[in-house]
Coordinates of C-alpha atoms in Angstrom, one line a residue:
M11 CA 93.3 338.4 27.1
A12 CA 96.2 340.8 27.5
P13 CA 99.7 339.5 26.4
T14 CA 101.6 338.0 29.3
T15 CA 104.5 340.0 30.7
N16 CA 106.9 339.1 33.5
C17 CA 107.0 341.4 36.5
S18 CA 110.6 340.6 37.2
H19 CA 113.2 342.3 34.9
H20 CA 117.0 342.5 34.7
M21 CA 118.9 345.5 33.1
V22 CA 121.9 344.5 30.9
N23 CA 124.3 347.0 29.1
N24 CA 124.9 345.7 25.6
G25 CA 127.2 348.0 23.6
G26 CA 125.7 351.1 25.1
L27 CA 122.2 349.8 24.7
V28 CA 120.2 348.9 27.8
E29 CA 118.2 345.8 27.4
V30 CA 115.6 344.3 29.6
Q31 CA 116.0 340.6 30.0
Q32 CA 113.1 338.6 31.5
H33 CA 113.6 335.5 33.7
P34 CA 110.5 333.3 33.4
Q35 CA 112.1 330.7 35.7
K36 CA 111.8 333.3 38.5
A37 CA 108.4 334.5 37.4
L38 CA 106.0 336.2 39.7
P39 CA 102.3 336.4 39.1
H40 CA 101.6 338.2 35.8
C41 CA 100.9 341.9 36.4
A42 CA 98.4 342.1 33.5
H43 CA 96.4 339.3 35.1
L44 CA 95.8 341.1 38.4
L45 CA 92.8 342.9 36.9
D46 CA 92.1 340.5 34.0
P47 CA 88.4 340.6 33.1
A48 CA 88.2 336.9 32.2
V49 CA 89.9 335.8 35.4
F50 CA 87.6 338.2 37.4
R51 CA 84.5 336.6 35.8
Q52 CA 85.7 333.1 36.6
Q53 CA 86.6 334.0 40.2
G54 CA 83.6 336.2 40.7
H55 CA 81.2 333.3 39.8
Q56 CA 82.9 331.2 42.5
V57 CA 82.3 334.0 45.1
V58 CA 78.7 334.6 44.1
E59 CA 78.0 330.8 44.2
L60 CA 79.6 330.5 47.6
I61 CA 77.5 333.4 49.0
A62 CA 74.3 332.2 47.4
D63 CA 74.9 328.7 48.9
Y64 CA 75.6 330.4 52.2
Y65 CA 72.3 332.2 52.2
G66 CA 70.5 329.0 51.2
R67 CA 72.1 326.9 53.9
M68 CA 72.0 329.5 56.6
G69 CA 69.5 327.5 58.6
E70 CA 71.9 324.6 58.8
Y71 CA 74.6 326.5 60.8
P72 CA 74.4 326.9 64.6
V73 CA 74.0 330.7 65.1
H74 CA 77.0 330.8 67.4
P75 CA 79.8 328.3 66.9
D76 CA 80.9 325.9 69.6
V77 CA 84.6 326.7 69.3
T78 CA 87.5 327.6 71.7
P79 CA 90.1 330.4 71.2
G80 CA 92.8 329.3 68.7
F81 CA 90.7 326.9 66.8
L82 CA 91.3 328.5 63.4
R83 CA 95.0 329.2 64.0
R84 CA 95.6 325.5 64.6
Q85 CA 94.1 324.6 61.2
L86 CA 96.0 327.2 59.1
P87 CA 99.7 327.3 58.2
E88 CA 101.9 329.4 60.3
S89 CA 103.1 331.6 57.4
A90 CA 101.6 332.9 54.2
P91 CA 102.5 330.9 51.0
F92 CA 105.7 332.1 49.3
H93 CA 104.3 331.0 45.9
P94 CA 100.6 330.5 45.1
E95 CA 99.4 326.9 45.1
P96 CA 97.7 325.5 41.9
D97 CA 94.2 326.9 41.5
A98 CA 94.8 328.9 44.7
F99 CA 91.5 330.8 44.5
A100 CA 89.4 327.7 44.4
A101 CA 91.4 326.2 47.3
A102 CA 90.9 329.3 49.3
M103 CA 87.1 329.2 48.7
K104 CA 87.1 325.6 50.0
D105 CA 88.8 326.8 53.2
V106 CA 86.1 329.5 53.5
R107 CA 83.4 326.8 53.3
D108 CA 85.1 324.2 55.4
L109 CA 87.1 326.2 58.0
I110 CA 85.9 329.8 58.3
L111 CA 82.1 329.6 57.9
P112 CA 81.7 326.9 60.6
G113 CA 83.6 329.1 63.0
M114 CA 81.5 332.3 62.4
T115 CA 78.7 333.8 64.5
H116 CA 76.1 334.0 61.7
W117 CA 74.7 337.5 61.9
Q118 CA 72.4 336.9 59.0
S119 CA 70.9 333.8 60.6
P120 CA 67.1 333.9 61.0
R121 CA 67.7 332.7 64.6
H122 CA 70.1 335.5 65.5
F123 CA 68.2 337.6 68.2
A124 CA 71.2 338.6 70.3
H125 CA 72.1 342.0 68.8
F126 CA 70.6 344.7 66.8
P127 CA 70.7 343.6 63.2
A128 CA 73.5 343.9 60.7
S129 CA 70.9 343.7 58.0
G130 CA 72.1 342.4 54.6
S131 CA 70.5 342.2 51.2
T132 CA 71.5 341.0 47.8
V133 CA 71.5 344.5 46.5
G134 CA 73.6 345.7 49.5
A135 CA 76.1 343.0 49.0
L136 CA 76.4 343.6 45.2
G137 CA 76.7 347.3 45.9
E138 CA 79.7 346.6 48.1
A139 CA 81.1 344.5 45.4
L140 CA 80.6 347.2 42.8
A141 CA 82.2 349.8 45.0
A142 CA 85.1 347.5 45.7
G143 CA 85.5 346.7 42.0
I144 CA 85.6 350.4 41.0
N145 CA 87.9 351.0 44.0
S146 CA 87.5 354.8 44.0
V147 CA 89.0 357.0 46.8
P148 CA 86.6 360.0 47.0
F149 CA 88.4 362.1 49.6
T150 CA 87.9 365.3 47.5
W151 CA 85.5 366.3 44.8
A152 CA 88.4 366.3 42.3
A153 CA 89.5 362.8 43.3
S154 CA 86.1 361.4 42.2
P155 CA 83.5 363.9 41.3
A156 CA 80.6 361.5 40.7
A157 CA 81.3 359.6 44.0
T158 CA 81.3 362.9 46.0
E159 CA 78.1 364.2 44.3
L160 CA 76.3 360.9 44.6
E161 CA 77.0 361.0 48.4
T162 CA 75.6 364.5 48.7
V163 CA 72.5 363.3 46.8
V164 CA 72.0 360.1 48.7
V165 CA 72.3 361.6 52.2
D166 CA 69.6 364.1 51.3
W167 CA 67.5 361.3 49.9
L168 CA 67.8 359.4 53.1
G169 CA 67.3 362.4 55.3
K170 CA 64.1 363.3 53.5
A171 CA 62.9 359.7 53.8
L172 CA 63.5 359.8 57.6
H173 CA 61.7 363.2 57.7
L174 CA 64.7 364.9 59.3
P175 CA 64.5 368.7 59.7
D176 CA 65.5 370.6 56.5
R177 CA 68.3 372.4 58.4
L178 CA 70.2 369.1 58.6
L179 CA 70.1 368.5 54.8
F180 CA 72.1 370.1 52.0
C181 CA 68.9 371.5 50.6
G182 CA 68.3 373.4 53.9
G183 CA 71.8 374.7 54.5
G184 CA 73.2 371.7 56.5
G185 CA 74.6 368.5 55.0
G186 CA 75.5 364.9 55.5
T187 CA 78.1 362.3 54.9
L188 CA 78.5 358.5 55.1
L189 CA 81.0 357.1 57.6
G190 CA 81.8 353.7 59.0
T191 CA 80.2 353.7 62.4
S192 CA 78.3 355.7 65.0
C193 CA 81.5 356.0 67.0
E194 CA 83.1 357.9 64.1
A195 CA 80.0 360.1 63.7
I196 CA 79.9 361.0 67.4
L197 CA 83.7 361.8 67.4
C198 CA 83.4 364.1 64.4
A199 CA 80.5 366.0 66.0
L200 CA 82.3 366.2 69.3
V201 CA 85.5 367.5 67.8
A202 CA 83.6 370.2 66.0
A203 CA 81.7 371.2 69.1
R204 CA 85.0 371.2 71.1
D205 CA 86.8 373.5 68.7
R206 CA 83.8 375.9 68.5
K207 CA 83.6 376.1 72.3
L208 CA 87.3 376.6 72.7
A209 CA 87.2 379.5 70.2
E210 CA 84.8 381.1 72.6
V211 CA 86.4 380.4 76.0
G212 CA 90.0 380.0 75.1
S213 CA 92.1 376.9 74.4
R214 CA 93.6 376.9 77.9
R215 CA 90.2 375.8 79.2
A216 CA 90.2 372.5 77.3
G217 CA 90.4 370.6 80.7
D218 CA 87.2 372.3 81.9
L219 CA 85.0 371.0 79.1
V220 CA 82.2 368.6 80.2
V221 CA 80.1 366.2 78.2
Y222 CA 76.7 364.6 79.1
C223 CA 74.9 361.4 78.4
S224 CA 72.7 358.9 80.3
D225 CA 73.9 355.7 81.9
Q226 CA 72.2 354.0 79.0
T227 CA 74.2 355.8 76.3
H228 CA 76.4 353.5 74.2
F229 CA 80.0 353.3 75.4
A230 CA 81.0 354.6 72.0
F231 CA 80.3 358.0 73.3
R232 CA 82.6 357.8 76.3
K233 CA 85.3 356.3 73.9
A234 CA 84.8 359.2 71.5
A235 CA 85.0 361.7 74.4
H236 CA 88.3 360.2 75.5
V237 CA 89.7 360.3 72.0
A238 CA 88.6 364.0 71.7
G239 CA 90.6 364.8 74.8
I240 CA 87.8 365.2 77.3
P241 CA 89.0 364.2 80.8
R242 CA 87.4 361.0 81.9
D243 CA 86.1 362.7 85.1
N244 CA 84.3 365.2 82.9
C245 CA 82.0 362.7 81.3
R246 CA 78.7 362.8 83.1
A247 CA 76.6 359.6 82.7
L248 CA 73.4 360.6 84.4
P249 CA 71.3 357.9 86.1
T250 CA 68.0 356.7 84.6
C251 CA 65.2 354.7 86.2
R252 CA 62.6 352.2 85.2
D253 CA 59.7 354.5 85.9
D254 CA 60.9 356.8 83.1
M255 CA 61.6 353.8 80.7
F256 CA 65.4 354.5 81.3
A257 CA 65.2 357.7 79.4
L258 CA 67.5 360.7 80.2
S259 CA 65.7 363.2 82.5
P260 CA 65.9 366.9 81.5
A261 CA 65.6 367.9 85.1
Q262 CA 68.7 365.8 86.0
L263 CA 70.6 367.3 83.0
Q264 CA 69.7 370.8 84.2
T265 CA 70.9 370.1 87.7
A266 CA 74.2 368.5 86.5
M267 CA 74.9 371.4 84.1
Q268 CA 74.2 374.0 86.8
A269 CA 76.5 372.1 89.3
D270 CA 79.3 372.1 86.7
V271 CA 78.9 375.8 85.9
D272 CA 79.0 376.6 89.7
A273 CA 82.2 374.6 89.9
G274 CA 83.8 376.7 87.1
L275 CA 83.5 374.1 84.4
V276 CA 82.2 374.5 80.8
P277 CA 79.2 372.4 79.6
L278 CA 80.1 371.3 76.0
F279 CA 78.1 368.5 74.5
L280 CA 75.0 366.3 75.0
C281 CA 74.6 362.9 73.4
A282 CA 70.9 362.0 73.4
T283 CA 69.8 358.6 72.2
V284 CA 66.8 357.4 70.3
G285 CA 66.8 353.6 70.9
T286 CA 69.4 352.7 73.5
T287 CA 71.3 349.5 73.0
Q288 CA 70.1 347.7 76.2
T289 CA 66.3 348.5 76.1
T290 CA 65.7 350.9 73.2
A291 CA 65.0 353.8 75.5
V292 CA 64.2 357.1 73.8
D293 CA 65.5 360.3 75.3
P294 CA 63.1 363.3 75.2
I295 CA 64.8 365.4 72.5
R296 CA 62.7 368.5 72.7
D297 CA 63.1 369.1 76.4
L298 CA 66.7 368.1 76.5
C299 CA 67.4 370.7 73.7
A300 CA 65.7 373.4 75.7
V301 CA 68.0 372.7 78.7
A302 CA 71.2 372.5 76.4
A303 CA 70.3 375.7 74.5
A304 CA 70.5 377.8 77.7
R305 CA 74.2 376.8 78.1
G306 CA 75.2 376.8 74.4
V307 CA 75.7 373.1 74.5
W308 CA 75.9 371.1 71.2
V309 CA 73.2 368.4 71.0
H310 CA 73.9 365.2 69.0
V311 CA 71.3 362.5 68.5
D312 CA 72.5 359.0 68.3
A313 CA 69.8 356.9 66.5
A314 CA 72.1 354.2 65.4
Y315 CA 69.5 351.4 65.6
A316 CA 66.1 353.1 65.8
G317 CA 66.8 355.8 63.2
S318 CA 65.8 353.5 60.4
A319 CA 62.3 353.2 61.9
L320 CA 61.8 356.9 61.1
L321 CA 60.9 355.8 57.6
C322 CA 57.6 354.7 59.1
P323 CA 55.2 357.6 60.0
E324 CA 54.1 355.8 63.2
F325 CA 57.6 356.2 64.7
R326 CA 58.4 359.8 63.8
H327 CA 57.2 361.1 67.1
V328 CA 60.3 359.7 68.8
V329 CA 62.4 362.6 67.3
D330 CA 60.0 365.4 68.2
G331 CA 62.1 368.5 68.7
A332 CA 64.9 367.4 66.4
E333 CA 64.7 370.7 64.6
A334 CA 66.8 372.1 67.5
V335 CA 69.6 369.5 67.4
D336 CA 73.1 370.3 66.0
S337 CA 73.8 366.8 64.6
F338 CA 72.1 363.5 64.0
S339 CA 73.5 360.0 63.1
M340 CA 72.0 356.6 62.3
N341 CA 73.4 353.3 60.9
A342 CA 71.8 352.3 57.6
H343 CA 73.7 349.0 57.9
K344 CA 71.7 348.1 61.0
W345 CA 68.1 348.0 59.7
L346 CA 68.1 349.4 56.2
L347 CA 69.6 346.5 54.2
A348 CA 72.8 348.5 53.4
N349 CA 75.3 345.9 54.6
T350 CA 78.1 346.9 57.0
D351 CA 79.4 349.5 57.1
C352 CA 77.2 352.6 56.4
C353 CA 76.6 355.3 59.1
A354 CA 75.0 358.5 58.0
L355 CA 75.8 361.8 59.9
W356 CA 74.0 365.0 59.3
V357 CA 75.0 368.4 60.8
T358 CA 73.3 371.8 60.7
R359 CA 76.6 373.7 60.1
P360 CA 79.0 371.8 57.9
A361 CA 81.5 374.7 58.3
M362 CA 82.0 373.6 61.9
L363 CA 83.1 370.2 60.8
V364 CA 85.4 371.6 58.2
A365 CA 86.9 374.1 60.6
A366 CA 87.7 371.3 63.1
L367 CA 88.6 368.5 60.7
G368 CA 89.7 370.2 57.5
T369 CA 93.2 370.1 56.1
E370 CA 95.2 372.5 53.9
Q371 CA 94.6 371.3 50.4
E372 CA 97.9 370.4 48.7
Y373 CA 98.5 371.4 45.1
I374 CA 98.1 367.8 43.9
L375 CA 94.5 367.7 45.2
K376 CA 93.4 370.9 43.4
D377 CA 91.4 370.8 40.2
A378 CA 90.7 373.6 37.9
A379 CA 87.1 372.5 37.3
A380 CA 86.4 373.0 41.0
E381 CA 87.8 376.5 41.2
G382 CA 85.1 379.0 42.0
H383 CA 82.5 376.4 43.0
D384 CA 81.4 375.5 46.5
V385 CA 82.3 371.8 46.3
V386 CA 82.3 369.3 49.1
D387 CA 85.7 367.7 50.0
Y388 CA 84.6 364.9 52.3
K389 CA 88.2 364.5 53.7
D390 CA 87.3 367.6 55.7
W391 CA 84.2 366.1 57.2
S392 CA 85.7 363.1 59.0
V393 CA 88.8 361.8 60.8
T394 CA 90.1 359.8 57.9
L395 CA 91.4 361.1 54.5
T396 CA 91.1 357.8 52.6
R397 CA 87.4 356.8 52.5
R398 CA 85.1 354.3 50.8
F399 CA 82.5 354.8 48.1
R400 CA 79.6 353.9 50.5
A401 CA 77.1 356.1 48.6
L402 CA 76.9 353.7 45.7
K403 CA 75.7 350.9 47.9
L404 CA 73.1 353.0 49.7
W405 CA 71.9 354.6 46.5
L406 CA 71.3 351.1 45.0
V407 CA 69.4 350.0 48.1
L408 CA 67.2 353.0 48.0
R409 CA 66.6 352.6 44.3
C410 CA 66.0 348.9 44.2
Y411 CA 63.8 348.5 47.3
G412 CA 62.2 352.0 47.5
I413 CA 60.9 353.7 50.7
E414 CA 57.8 351.5 50.8
G415 CA 59.9 348.3 50.5
L416 CA 62.1 349.4 53.4
R417 CA 59.1 350.3 55.4
A418 CA 57.6 346.9 54.9
H419 CA 60.9 345.3 56.0
I420 CA 60.9 347.3 59.2
R421 CA 57.2 346.7 60.0
A422 CA 57.6 343.0 59.5
H423 CA 60.2 342.9 62.2
V424 CA 58.1 345.1 64.5
R425 CA 55.1 342.7 64.0
M426 CA 57.3 339.7 64.8
A427 CA 58.7 341.4 68.0
A428 CA 55.1 342.2 69.0
L429 CA 54.2 338.5 68.5
F430 CA 57.1 337.4 70.7
E431 CA 56.1 340.0 73.4
S432 CA 52.5 338.7 73.4
M433 CA 53.7 335.2 73.9
V434 CA 55.8 336.2 76.8
K435 CA 52.9 338.0 78.4
L436 CA 50.7 334.9 78.1
D437 CA 53.1 332.8 80.2
P438 CA 52.7 333.9 83.9
R439 CA 56.1 332.6 84.7
F440 CA 57.6 335.5 82.7
E441 CA 57.4 339.2 82.6
V442 CA 58.2 341.9 80.0
V443 CA 60.6 344.3 81.8
T444 CA 60.3 347.4 79.5
T445 CA 57.6 348.4 77.1
R446 CA 58.6 347.4 73.6
Q447 CA 59.0 350.4 71.3
F448 CA 60.6 348.9 68.2
A449 CA 61.6 345.3 67.5
L450 CA 63.4 344.5 70.8
V451 CA 61.7 342.6 73.6
C452 CA 63.3 342.7 77.1
F453 CA 61.9 339.9 79.3
R454 CA 62.8 337.7 82.2
L455 CA 61.7 334.6 84.2
R456 CA 60.1 335.5 87.5
A457 CA 61.8 334.0 90.6
P458 CA 59.4 331.4 92.0
K459 CA 58.7 332.4 95.6
K460 CA 57.4 328.9 96.4
L461 CA 61.0 327.7 96.0
G462 CA 62.1 330.2 98.6
L463 CA 63.5 332.5 96.0
S464 CA 63.0 336.3 96.3
G465 CA 64.9 339.4 95.6
E466 CA 66.7 340.8 92.5
K467 CA 69.9 338.9 93.2
K468 CA 68.1 335.5 93.0
A469 CA 66.0 336.5 90.0
N470 CA 69.1 337.7 88.2
E471 CA 71.0 334.4 88.8
I472 CA 68.0 332.4 87.5
N473 CA 67.9 334.5 84.3
R474 CA 71.6 334.2 83.8
R475 CA 71.2 330.4 83.9
L476 CA 68.2 330.5 81.6
L477 CA 70.2 332.5 79.0
E478 CA 73.0 330.0 79.1
E479 CA 70.5 327.2 78.6
V480 CA 68.8 328.9 75.7
N481 CA 72.0 329.7 73.9
A482 CA 73.2 326.1 74.4
A483 CA 70.5 324.8 72.2
A484 CA 72.2 323.5 69.1
S485 CA 69.6 324.8 66.7
G486 CA 69.3 328.2 68.3
P487 CA 68.1 330.8 69.1
Y488 CA 70.9 333.0 70.0
M489 CA 69.9 335.8 72.5
S490 CA 71.7 338.3 74.7
S491 CA 71.2 340.0 78.0
A492 CA 71.1 343.4 79.6
N493 CA 71.5 344.6 83.2
V494 CA 69.7 347.9 83.7
G495 CA 68.9 349.3 87.1
G496 CA 70.1 346.1 88.7
I497 CA 67.7 344.1 86.7
Y498 CA 69.1 341.3 84.6
M499 CA 67.0 340.5 81.6
L500 CA 67.1 338.6 78.3
R501 CA 67.0 340.5 75.0
C502 CA 65.2 339.2 71.9
A503 CA 66.1 341.5 69.0
V504 CA 64.2 340.7 65.8
G505 CA 65.9 342.1 62.8
S506 CA 67.6 339.5 60.6
T507 CA 66.6 339.8 57.0
L508 CA 65.9 336.1 56.9
T509 CA 63.8 335.9 60.1
E510 CA 60.2 334.7 59.6
E511 CA 57.4 334.3 62.1
R512 CA 58.2 330.6 62.5
H513 CA 61.7 331.4 63.7
V514 CA 60.2 333.7 66.4
R515 CA 57.7 331.0 67.5
D516 CA 60.5 328.4 67.6
A517 CA 62.6 330.7 69.7
W518 CA 59.9 331.2 72.3
K519 CA 59.3 327.5 72.4
V520 CA 63.0 326.9 73.2
V521 CA 62.8 329.6 75.9
Q522 CA 59.8 327.9 77.5
E523 CA 61.3 324.4 77.3
R524 CA 64.5 325.5 78.9
A525 CA 62.7 327.5 81.6
T526 CA 60.6 324.4 82.4
S527 CA 63.7 322.3 82.7
L528 CA 65.5 324.8 84.8
L529 CA 62.6 325.3 87.2
R530 CA 62.2 321.5 87.6
K531 CA 65.8 321.1 88.5
M532 CA 65.5 323.9 91.1
E533 CA 62.4 322.4 92.5
I534 CA 64.1 319.0 93.0
T535 CA 67.1 320.8 94.7
Y536 CA 64.7 322.7 96.9
N537 CA 62.7 319.6 98.0
V538 CA 65.9 317.7 98.8
N539 CA 67.2 320.6 100.9
V540 CA 63.9 320.9 102.7
A541 CA 63.8 317.2 103.4
A542 CA 67.4 317.3 104.7
S543 CA 66.7 320.2 107.0
T544 CA 63.7 318.4 108.6
Y545 CA 65.4 315.0 108.9

């Protein structure tokens, strides 16, 4: 171990000599111990043991905690400790076990079906730990050459695995980067498109720029448009319908763009989606690109959830026409075991990103080794300057699981979702609302007409009550809802790393039992009301 030194010093003049006197009685934590290998090993073992126990006991936790706001604040001190308590790290780990974990929504639970997955893996978690331990800040090539170059390698690896067009990859003249979220990716692409368009039409027309999406596009797009300075009234969320599986209509897009041009406005940007949040709708990329191209509109594809499925050949048709898009993003942390956060963004013209987001490189950031070389400085590809070494985690996941391993992971969830869908279809009390495309099943309980219930309003109320009953089950499952086209439906999203077929069967059993109980209560109420009206 390194010799102990005190962080607190006092300067004393002694006959012209300046001495440093230490005051152990006022000692602060030893500086040399803050990165002490022996201490790290000891504390690291505690963390790994805690996480391993957490994975092993995941089934014991309710998926969603039964707590009220302020529950944790009431159990913790009002202020941070002034001095560390004895064996503070072990005490803090005990609080994680006893106070924090019981109050968490357990996204890794095998009974979590409410949201698209935040898929985790041991390799992903250890990759996060490795990147955190190295603690690099790769905002320029010079700031961390290996980190920057690994990122350029790994985004091409992933892009090739997803069978993206070559023009989106470094090897084809495009390029990619790893960001935190899809919201960041959309914002970066939108700012690049904005600046390119204003260079054509003049900066004074910034208020005339119009962006387009469907009413199923994630709200992250509208948020990004607002941050990018697009007037709220200039964000066109075009309506979709059930007959088209809630996909964006090219004909409606054409009509909307023409109306805006006739009004003197400037079409700027289209956000198409592959796998919408509510129902996993897939927008027809090829036809939408044809409409956008006539107006010089930048086309971005948001495939945050479903992009991972492109690893499997049977799903690649959903991005037919992607060779005409300007940018593409997906979240490897959703379904590719990369642990949060890890969003990949590819663009056909990286120079557009750099022109919009680049900074003048200060002298301190320059490096003689980079002079004369076309290096990537990722600070010019995103909103932030400081950035994380995400490439290390994704590189480890791709190396350790391989493309076939990741395909098997995705296909297992798709099979389990197909199983759930088949069980729903076998119960005449229920209906599948939208055709399943990936691993999400949207379903609902039919309103029984024999109880005098008809119409969407009544059906929606029944399904709201059913979801409340399902999520109230102590052992799970935990599901969510969507309201699309006035239809309220339950969402069962299969995607947790730990989910097995038995969890899916158990989830459906709970849904059936709660539906039976709910319908029985409604029948009793109906009979009482009928009897009262005839008395």
